[in-house]
Structure formats: C-alpha cells, structure tokens
Amino acid sequence: MQLSATAQNSKGKKSTSGNPVFPGWYADPEGVIFGNKYWIYPTFSAPYKQQVFMDAFSSPDLVNWTKHSRIVDTTAIKWAWRAMWAPAIVEKGGKYYLFFGANDIQNDQSPGGIGVAVADNPAGPFKDYLGKPLVDKFINGAQPIDQFVFKDKDGQYYLIYGGWRHCNIARLKDDFTGFLPFPDGTTFREITPKGYVEGPFMFIRNGKYYFMWSEGGWTGPDYSVAYAMSDSPFGPFERIDKILKQDPKVATGAGHHSVIQVPGKDQWYIVYHRRPLTETDGNHRETCIDVMSFDANGLIKPVQITVEGVKPQRLRK
C-alpha cells in the first residue's frame, strides 16, 4: 500500500495530513463536522460479501485521525447482508442518523436498498432505525445506492441518491421515517444532469446550489467528479466541468467525494477516494483530502490532487 507522504516540523509533528489520510482500503468518504471534530465515514473497500461493516475516523485538525471500528454492521441491520456502501450522516435532535446502501440490489424483487441507522454518538454503535430499507425499489431508473442527505436553507432535509446514471431527490419527513410528497403529488423527482453516473453531493455557497457527482466507472482510472450550479436544489443542473480526476503522476480513479466547509469561513476541502499508481485491484482505494477553491465567478477550480494532503486546521470550540 502506498504510504502517506507527510512533512515533519521541528517538533516531530506532522505538518500536513499526507494522502491517504489514514491507512487501509476505504472509499466513498463522507466528510462532516460534529462539534469541534472532523469526521469521515467511508465504505470499507473490499469484495461485496466482505462489506458487512463500516468504520469511522475522527480528527481535531484534518491531520491526526482516530479510527472508530465497526460503528455498524450486518448483525445490527438484519435485512443487510453485503455491499454496505457510501454512508451519509446527519445530527438531528441529539441523535446521529447514518444513511447507507446495502445488498447492491439489481431489481425490485431483491431485498435491500437504502437504510437508516441511529446512534447517540457519532462513533456509534448504530442500530437499525426502521427495521427495513427506506428506499427499496428502482424509481426513475435510479438504483437505490449512493445516498446523500442535504439540509436546505429552510431546514428541510432531502435525500439525494442514485446509481445506474439516474439521480433522484425526495423530501424527508422530520423524523426520517419516510418522505413527504411534493406539491404536485410526486415523491421522487429526477434531477439527473448530463454525464451523471453516481455519488451525488450538494452544498450551498453564496446562495447558489452546487450539485456534484461522479462520472466514469469506479474500477477504472478515469473515475472523476463533475458539477453544476443552480438557484434551486431541484435544478435545472447543466454540467459545467470536471473538477476532480486522476493525475498520472499521483494516483488514478479520483472520485466519489464529499465536501467540508470550515464553519464561518470560505475555506473548503474535498474528501475523496483514489487508487495508488501501484494498484490495479478495483477495491484498492484510499481516502484523501485536498483543498477545493473557487474563482471570482464562483466556479470551482480544478482540484490538484496531492501526496502531501492538507495543513492542520483546527475548529473553534
């Protein structure tokens, strides 16, 4: 496995995170902030039948990470038996809700889909919240995987998800037990932009909605991230550009990301996975962090993937 390249300061402490930011094969990372710590929730990158648990990682500064093992597994989620993927997590009312995909269903007759687990602590242990999947069918052609939970300016939470080149958005109930229909009576609205494959993510900056997604095949070198902008979480989303991709000098297959904003600052990081140049196994993916920035027009600048990673950035208490 490729090792992190970190600079040491005069006191022997790491002056950058290095990439990957922690050891092990991990993918599809969700980066979030809870309190004064950064957290990353990734997929355990292994053959599907071995993906029966999830780990989490926390850090006070983006540089030093602590592993929290098996925050959830299939013993707690009775309907899940393999392919636990792409966690998304939110805190609400003192509880932590972990959304995940399981079983990689290929049709509406297969058991599985998108589930929800709940815990009193971001490190778990998480238990099944619903006792069944939240989404267990193909709707608008979207495979029920790669879920992201987006909180809008008005406090409304949305589930944005989808594989197989289709992406849906749906309004979550306040207690996350189901969905609220839109005014037109529909529950799932398709917002698929051109080029979309999977891995959706959304955030707001200066009043604009940025919608991001992954393109290409996840096992290949050309896996990448593109984005669009709109005045609404429902679009329309016209593809603008690709902003994260392989660098033949650094790594390949850079994709399936999330974004962290330092609270109160126009300071942004992209958390993503990539494949070391030494690896050809599709599951040999590692989690990395690099700086993400914008130009004067609010467009996302192409991300330079690095071996060094990022400098320490502590959060205010």
GROMACS .gro file of C-alpha atoms in nm:
model
  317
    1MET     CA    1   0.000   0.000   0.000
    2GLN     CA    2   0.120   0.347  -0.082
    3LEU     CA    3   0.216   0.531   0.236
    4SER     CA    4   0.124   0.886   0.331
    5ALA     CA    5   0.384   1.146   0.248
    6THR     CA    6   0.382   1.386   0.539
    7ALA     CA    7   0.622   1.662   0.628
    8GLN     CA    8   0.750   1.676   0.985
    9ASN     CA    9   0.806   2.001   1.168
   10SER     CA   10   1.093   2.069   1.408
   11LYS     CA   11   0.900   1.910   1.695
   12GLY     CA   12   0.839   1.589   1.502
   13LYS     CA   13   0.471   1.655   1.449
   14LYS     CA   14   0.306   1.615   1.111
   15SER     CA   15   0.278   1.945   0.927
   16THR     CA   16   0.045   1.803   0.661
   17SER     CA   17  -0.206   1.521   0.658
   18GLY     CA   18  -0.047   1.325   0.378
   19ASN     CA   19  -0.263   1.129   0.136
   20PRO     CA   20  -0.413   0.886   0.217
   21VAL     CA   21  -0.514   1.047   0.545
   22PHE     CA   22  -0.544   0.710   0.722
   23PRO     CA   23  -0.429   0.357   0.633
   24GLY     CA   24  -0.648   0.088   0.483
   25TRP     CA   25  -0.862   0.047   0.175
   26TYR     CA   26  -1.158   0.285   0.208
   27ALA     CA   27  -1.380   0.457  -0.049
   28ASP     CA   28  -1.685   0.683  -0.094
   29PRO     CA   29  -1.593   0.905   0.205
   30GLU     CA   30  -1.846   1.134   0.368
   31GLY     CA   31  -1.669   1.418   0.547
   32VAL     CA   32  -1.864   1.608   0.814
   33ILE     CA   33  -1.811   1.824   1.121
   34PHE     CA   34  -1.963   1.743   1.459
   35GLY     CA   35  -1.871   1.986   1.736
   36ASN     CA   36  -1.501   2.059   1.721
   37LYS     CA   37  -1.405   1.747   1.526
   38TYR     CA   38  -1.393   1.641   1.167
   39TRP     CA   39  -1.534   1.300   1.085
   40ILE     CA   40  -1.503   1.073   0.782
   41TYR     CA   41  -1.744   0.787   0.717
   42PRO     CA   42  -1.623   0.569   0.427
   43THR     CA   43  -1.712   0.243   0.258
   44PHE     CA   44  -1.486  -0.046   0.358
   45SER     CA   45  -1.335  -0.119   0.017
   46ALA     CA   46  -1.338  -0.496  -0.032
   47PRO     CA   47  -1.529  -0.764  -0.226
   48TYR     CA   48  -1.904  -0.717  -0.176
   49LYS     CA   49  -1.950  -1.015   0.057
   50GLN     CA   50  -1.684  -0.874   0.290
   51GLN     CA   51  -1.854  -0.534   0.310
   52VAL     CA   52  -2.057  -0.619   0.618
   53PHE     CA   53  -1.946  -0.333   0.846
   54MET     CA   54  -1.839   0.029   0.847
   55ASP     CA   55  -1.563   0.213   1.029
   56ALA     CA   56  -1.540   0.586   1.101
   57PHE     CA   57  -1.249   0.822   1.160
   58SER     CA   58  -1.229   1.146   1.360
   59SER     CA   59  -0.975   1.426   1.378
   60PRO     CA   60  -0.932   1.757   1.562
   61ASP     CA   61  -0.723   1.907   1.280
   62LEU     CA   62  -0.755   1.709   0.950
   63VAL     CA   63  -0.406   1.572   1.008
   64ASN     CA   64  -0.425   1.329   1.301
   65TRP     CA   65  -0.701   1.069   1.268
   66THR     CA   66  -0.850   0.821   1.516
   67LYS     CA   67  -1.020   0.505   1.392
   68HIS     CA   68  -1.358   0.400   1.532
   69SER     CA   69  -1.405   0.037   1.434
   70ARG     CA   70  -1.729  -0.128   1.329
   71ILE     CA   71  -1.966   0.157   1.409
   72VAL     CA   72  -2.235  -0.053   1.240
   73ASP     CA   73  -2.250  -0.400   1.086
   74THR     CA   74  -2.496  -0.651   0.946
   75THR     CA   75  -2.566  -0.800   1.289
   76ALA     CA   76  -2.743  -0.470   1.367
   77ILE     CA   77  -2.910  -0.443   1.025
   78LYS     CA   78  -3.091  -0.775   0.983
   79TRP     CA   79  -3.202  -0.713   0.623
   80ALA     CA   80  -2.849  -0.624   0.506
   81TRP     CA   81  -2.605  -0.898   0.420
   82ARG     CA   82  -2.342  -0.749   0.188
   83ALA     CA   83  -2.228  -0.439  -0.001
   84MET     CA   84  -2.276  -0.178   0.273
   85TRP     CA   85  -2.189   0.138   0.084
   86ALA     CA   86  -2.140   0.513   0.087
   87PRO     CA   87  -2.257   0.627   0.431
   88ALA     CA   88  -2.414   0.969   0.478
   89ILE     CA   89  -2.471   1.107   0.825
   90VAL     CA   90  -2.657   1.394   0.992
   91GLU     CA   91  -2.710   1.502   1.351
   92LYS     CA   92  -3.065   1.600   1.447
   93GLY     CA   93  -3.212   1.641   1.793
   94GLY     CA   94  -2.908   1.495   1.963
   95LYS     CA   95  -2.926   1.177   1.755
   96TYR     CA   96  -2.697   1.072   1.471
   97TYR     CA   97  -2.864   0.923   1.164
   98LEU     CA   98  -2.648   0.713   0.933
   99PHE     CA   99  -2.789   0.651   0.585
  100PHE     CA  100  -2.631   0.367   0.385
  101GLY     CA  101  -2.685   0.139   0.090
  102ALA     CA  102  -2.683  -0.239   0.123
  103ASN     CA  103  -2.702  -0.557  -0.086
  104ASP     CA  104  -2.642  -0.390  -0.428
  105ILE     CA  105  -2.992  -0.481  -0.547
  106GLN     CA  106  -3.034  -0.531  -0.921
  107ASN     CA  107  -3.414  -0.530  -0.941
  108ASP     CA  108  -3.727  -0.454  -0.739
  109GLN     CA  109  -3.763  -0.814  -0.625
  110SER     CA  110  -3.430  -0.822  -0.439
  111PRO     CA  111  -3.423  -0.731  -0.070
  112GLY     CA  112  -3.211  -0.428   0.015
  113GLY     CA  113  -3.162  -0.066  -0.083
  114ILE     CA  114  -3.108   0.246   0.126
  115GLY     CA  115  -3.134   0.210   0.503
  116VAL     CA  116  -3.107   0.428   0.812
  117ALA     CA  117  -2.926   0.353   1.138
  118VAL     CA  118  -2.928   0.567   1.452
  119ALA     CA  119  -2.695   0.625   1.748
  120ASP     CA  120  -2.643   0.863   2.038
  121ASN     CA  121  -2.279   0.914   1.944
  122PRO     CA  122  -2.110   0.980   1.608
  123ALA     CA  123  -1.883   0.683   1.681
  124GLY     CA  124  -2.182   0.453   1.726
  125PRO     CA  125  -2.275   0.187   1.788
  126PHE     CA  126  -2.552   0.236   1.533
  127LYS     CA  127  -2.868   0.027   1.533
  128ASP     CA  128  -3.134  -0.019   1.266
  129TYR     CA  129  -3.377   0.273   1.276
  130LEU     CA  130  -3.658   0.144   1.056
  131GLY     CA  131  -3.616  -0.234   1.055
  132LYS     CA  132  -3.641  -0.220   0.677
  133PRO     CA  133  -3.499  -0.013   0.389
  134LEU     CA  134  -3.608   0.347   0.344
  135VAL     CA  135  -3.589   0.304  -0.036
  136ASP     CA  136  -3.604  -0.049  -0.176
  137LYS     CA  137  -3.714   0.000  -0.538
  138PHE     CA  138  -3.577   0.140  -0.863
  139ILE     CA  139  -3.752   0.476  -0.911
  140ASN     CA  140  -3.695   0.681  -1.227
  141GLY     CA  141  -3.430   0.423  -1.319
  142ALA     CA  142  -3.212   0.504  -1.016
  143GLN     CA  143  -3.055   0.216  -0.828
  144PRO     CA  144  -3.111   0.284  -0.454
  145ILE     CA  145  -2.746   0.348  -0.359
  146ASP     CA  146  -2.509   0.643  -0.301
  147GLN     CA  147  -2.737   0.837  -0.070
  148PHE     CA  148  -2.663   1.190   0.045
  149VAL     CA  149  -2.871   1.388   0.294
  150PHE     CA  150  -2.891   1.758   0.216
  151LYS     CA  151  -3.021   2.022   0.457
  152ASP     CA  152  -3.164   2.325   0.275
  153LYS     CA  153  -3.163   2.685   0.400
  154ASP     CA  154  -3.518   2.647   0.532
  155GLY     CA  155  -3.424   2.343   0.743
  156GLN     CA  156  -3.584   2.088   0.511
  157TYR     CA  157  -3.384   1.767   0.469
  158TYR     CA  158  -3.368   1.593   0.132
  159LEU     CA  159  -3.245   1.252   0.029
  160ILE     CA  160  -3.044   1.277  -0.293
  161TYR     CA  161  -2.937   0.941  -0.431
  162GLY     CA  162  -2.896   0.711  -0.725
  163GLY     CA  163  -2.680   0.480  -0.928
  164TRP     CA  164  -2.719   0.349  -1.282
  165ARG     CA  165  -2.693   0.702  -1.427
  166HIS     CA  166  -3.007   0.836  -1.261
  167CYS     CA  167  -3.039   1.068  -0.961
  168ASN     CA  168  -3.349   1.142  -0.751
  169ILE     CA  169  -3.429   1.397  -0.482
  170ALA     CA  170  -3.701   1.341  -0.220
  171ARG     CA  171  -3.822   1.539   0.084
  172LEU     CA  172  -3.755   1.356   0.409
  173LYS     CA  173  -4.003   1.359   0.694
  174ASP     CA  174  -3.880   1.537   1.006
  175ASP     CA  175  -3.820   1.205   1.181
  176PHE     CA  176  -3.652   1.043   0.876
  177THR     CA  177  -3.904   0.757   0.870
  178GLY     CA  178  -4.020   0.829   0.517
  179PHE     CA  179  -4.092   1.103   0.265
  180LEU     CA  180  -4.322   1.399   0.213
  181PRO     CA  181  -4.477   1.441  -0.132
  182PHE     CA  182  -4.403   1.748  -0.341
  183PRO     CA  183  -4.690   1.990  -0.416
  184ASP     CA  184  -4.752   1.813  -0.748
  185GLY     CA  185  -4.816   1.486  -0.565
  186THR     CA  186  -4.493   1.314  -0.666
  187THR     CA  187  -4.244   1.191  -0.405
  188PHE     CA  188  -3.927   1.134  -0.607
  189ARG     CA  189  -3.810   1.396  -0.852
  190GLU     CA  190  -3.536   1.316  -1.102
  191ILE     CA  191  -3.257   1.576  -1.125
  192THR     CA  192  -3.006   1.379  -1.335
  193PRO     CA  193  -2.757   1.606  -1.516
  194LYS     CA  194  -2.565   1.512  -1.829
  195GLY     CA  195  -2.276   1.278  -1.752
  196TYR     CA  196  -2.411   1.167  -1.414
  197VAL     CA  197  -2.320   0.813  -1.305
  198GLU     CA  198  -2.340   0.804  -0.923
  199GLY     CA  199  -2.213   0.961  -0.600
  200PRO     CA  200  -2.423   1.281  -0.568
  201PHE     CA  201  -2.334   1.565  -0.333
  202MET     CA  202  -2.488   1.911  -0.283
  203PHE     CA  203  -2.392   2.228  -0.094
  204ILE     CA  204  -2.478   2.598  -0.092
  205ARG     CA  205  -2.231   2.883  -0.140
  206ASN     CA  206  -2.329   3.249  -0.183
  207GLY     CA  207  -2.689   3.150  -0.242
  208LYS     CA  208  -2.609   2.908  -0.525
  209TYR     CA  209  -2.673   2.535  -0.514
  210TYR     CA  210  -2.372   2.330  -0.623
  211PHE     CA  211  -2.458   1.979  -0.736
  212MET     CA  212  -2.166   1.737  -0.777
  213TRP     CA  213  -2.145   1.376  -0.893
  214SER     CA  214  -1.909   1.105  -1.013
  215GLU     CA  215  -1.853   1.005  -1.374
  216GLY     CA  216  -1.688   0.703  -1.533
  217GLY     CA  217  -1.653   0.351  -1.395
  218TRP     CA  218  -1.545   0.315  -1.031
  219THR     CA  219  -1.286   0.046  -1.108
  220GLY     CA  220  -1.118   0.245  -1.384
  221PRO     CA  221  -0.855   0.520  -1.393
  222ASP     CA  222  -1.099   0.775  -1.540
  223TYR     CA  223  -1.337   0.786  -1.243
  224SER     CA  224  -1.387   1.156  -1.174
  225VAL     CA  225  -1.610   1.430  -1.032
  226ALA     CA  226  -1.808   1.697  -1.222
  227TYR     CA  227  -2.053   1.965  -1.110
  228ALA     CA  228  -2.335   2.201  -1.197
  229MET     CA  229  -2.493   2.508  -1.034
  230SER     CA  230  -2.850   2.627  -0.994
  231ASP     CA  231  -3.071   2.861  -0.794
  232SER     CA  232  -3.272   2.564  -0.665
  233PRO     CA  233  -3.196   2.218  -0.522
  234PHE     CA  234  -3.418   2.082  -0.800
  235GLY     CA  235  -3.214   2.235  -1.079
  236PRO     CA  236  -3.210   2.254  -1.369
  237PHE     CA  237  -2.849   2.140  -1.344
  238GLU     CA  238  -2.638   2.200  -1.655
  239ARG     CA  239  -2.300   2.032  -1.636
  240ILE     CA  240  -2.021   2.290  -1.608
  241ASP     CA  241  -1.696   2.099  -1.586
  242LYS     CA  242  -1.496   1.816  -1.436
  243ILE     CA  243  -1.304   1.932  -1.126
  244LEU     CA  244  -1.153   1.614  -0.980
  245LYS     CA  245  -0.973   1.348  -1.182
  246GLN     CA  246  -0.664   1.133  -1.196
  247ASP     CA  247  -0.311   1.269  -1.216
  248PRO     CA  248  -0.080   1.011  -1.380
  249LYS     CA  249   0.199   1.134  -1.153
  250VAL     CA  250  -0.001   1.093  -0.830
  251ALA     CA  251  -0.295   0.849  -0.846
  252THR     CA  252  -0.583   0.728  -1.064
  253GLY     CA  253  -0.958   0.687  -1.022
  254ALA     CA  254  -1.016   1.001  -0.813
  255GLY     CA  255  -1.388   1.023  -0.741
  256HIS     CA  256  -1.691   0.964  -0.516
  257HIS     CA  257  -1.631   1.259  -0.291
  258SER     CA  258  -1.779   1.489  -0.030
  259VAL     CA  259  -1.706   1.848   0.068
  260ILE     CA  260  -1.625   2.009   0.403
  261GLN     CA  261  -1.654   2.381   0.473
  262VAL     CA  262  -1.478   2.527   0.775
  263PRO     CA  263  -1.762   2.693   0.970
  264GLY     CA  264  -1.778   3.069   0.919
  265LYS     CA  265  -1.504   3.069   0.655
  266ASP     CA  266  -1.489   3.046   0.278
  267GLN     CA  267  -1.245   2.759   0.326
  268TRP     CA  268  -1.327   2.427   0.160
  269TYR     CA  269  -1.188   2.076   0.136
  270ILE     CA  270  -1.275   1.788  -0.091
  271VAL     CA  271  -1.267   1.440   0.061
  272TYR     CA  272  -1.248   1.162  -0.197
  273HIS     CA  273  -1.103   0.825  -0.282
  274ARG     CA  274  -0.843   0.733  -0.539
  275ARG     CA  275  -0.627   0.439  -0.641
  276PRO     CA  276  -0.248   0.433  -0.590
  277LEU     CA  277  -0.040   0.406  -0.907
  278THR     CA  278   0.093   0.072  -0.780
  279GLU     CA  279  -0.254  -0.087  -0.762
  280THR     CA  280  -0.480  -0.247  -1.023
  281ASP     CA  281  -0.731  -0.418  -0.792
  282GLY     CA  282  -1.058  -0.225  -0.819
  283ASN     CA  283  -1.108  -0.236  -0.443
  284HIS     CA  284  -0.769  -0.091  -0.359
  285ARG     CA  285  -0.895   0.258  -0.293
  286GLU     CA  286  -0.773   0.504  -0.031
  287THR     CA  287  -0.927   0.813   0.127
  288CYS     CA  288  -0.765   1.151   0.063
  289ILE     CA  289  -0.824   1.522   0.132
  290ASP     CA  290  -0.721   1.820  -0.078
  291VAL     CA  291  -0.807   2.188  -0.093
  292MET     CA  292  -1.105   2.298  -0.304
  293SER     CA  293  -1.136   2.661  -0.411
  294PHE     CA  294  -1.343   2.893  -0.631
  295ASP     CA  295  -1.273   3.163  -0.887
  296ALA     CA  296  -1.415   3.516  -0.883
  297ASN     CA  297  -1.730   3.397  -1.064
  298GLY     CA  298  -1.799   3.124  -0.810
  299LEU     CA  299  -1.688   2.842  -1.038
  300ILE     CA  300  -1.499   2.554  -0.877
  301LYS     CA  301  -1.135   2.548  -0.974
  302PRO     CA  302  -0.991   2.212  -1.085
  303VAL     CA  303  -0.860   2.032  -0.777
  304GLN     CA  304  -0.492   1.949  -0.766
  305ILE     CA  305  -0.464   1.604  -0.610
  306THR     CA  306  -0.156   1.578  -0.392
  307VAL     CA  307   0.057   1.338  -0.196
  308GLU     CA  308   0.107   1.598   0.079
  309GLY     CA  309  -0.262   1.647   0.160
  310VAL     CA  310  -0.363   1.947   0.368
  311LYS     CA  311  -0.224   2.158   0.651
  312PRO     CA  312  -0.366   2.138   1.003
  313GLN     CA  313  -0.693   2.324   1.051
  314ARG     CA  314  -0.842   2.317   1.397
  315LEU     CA  315  -1.203   2.402   1.466
  316ARG     CA  316  -1.314   2.663   1.717
  317LYS     CA  317  -1.488   2.528   2.023
   0.00000   0.00000   0.00000
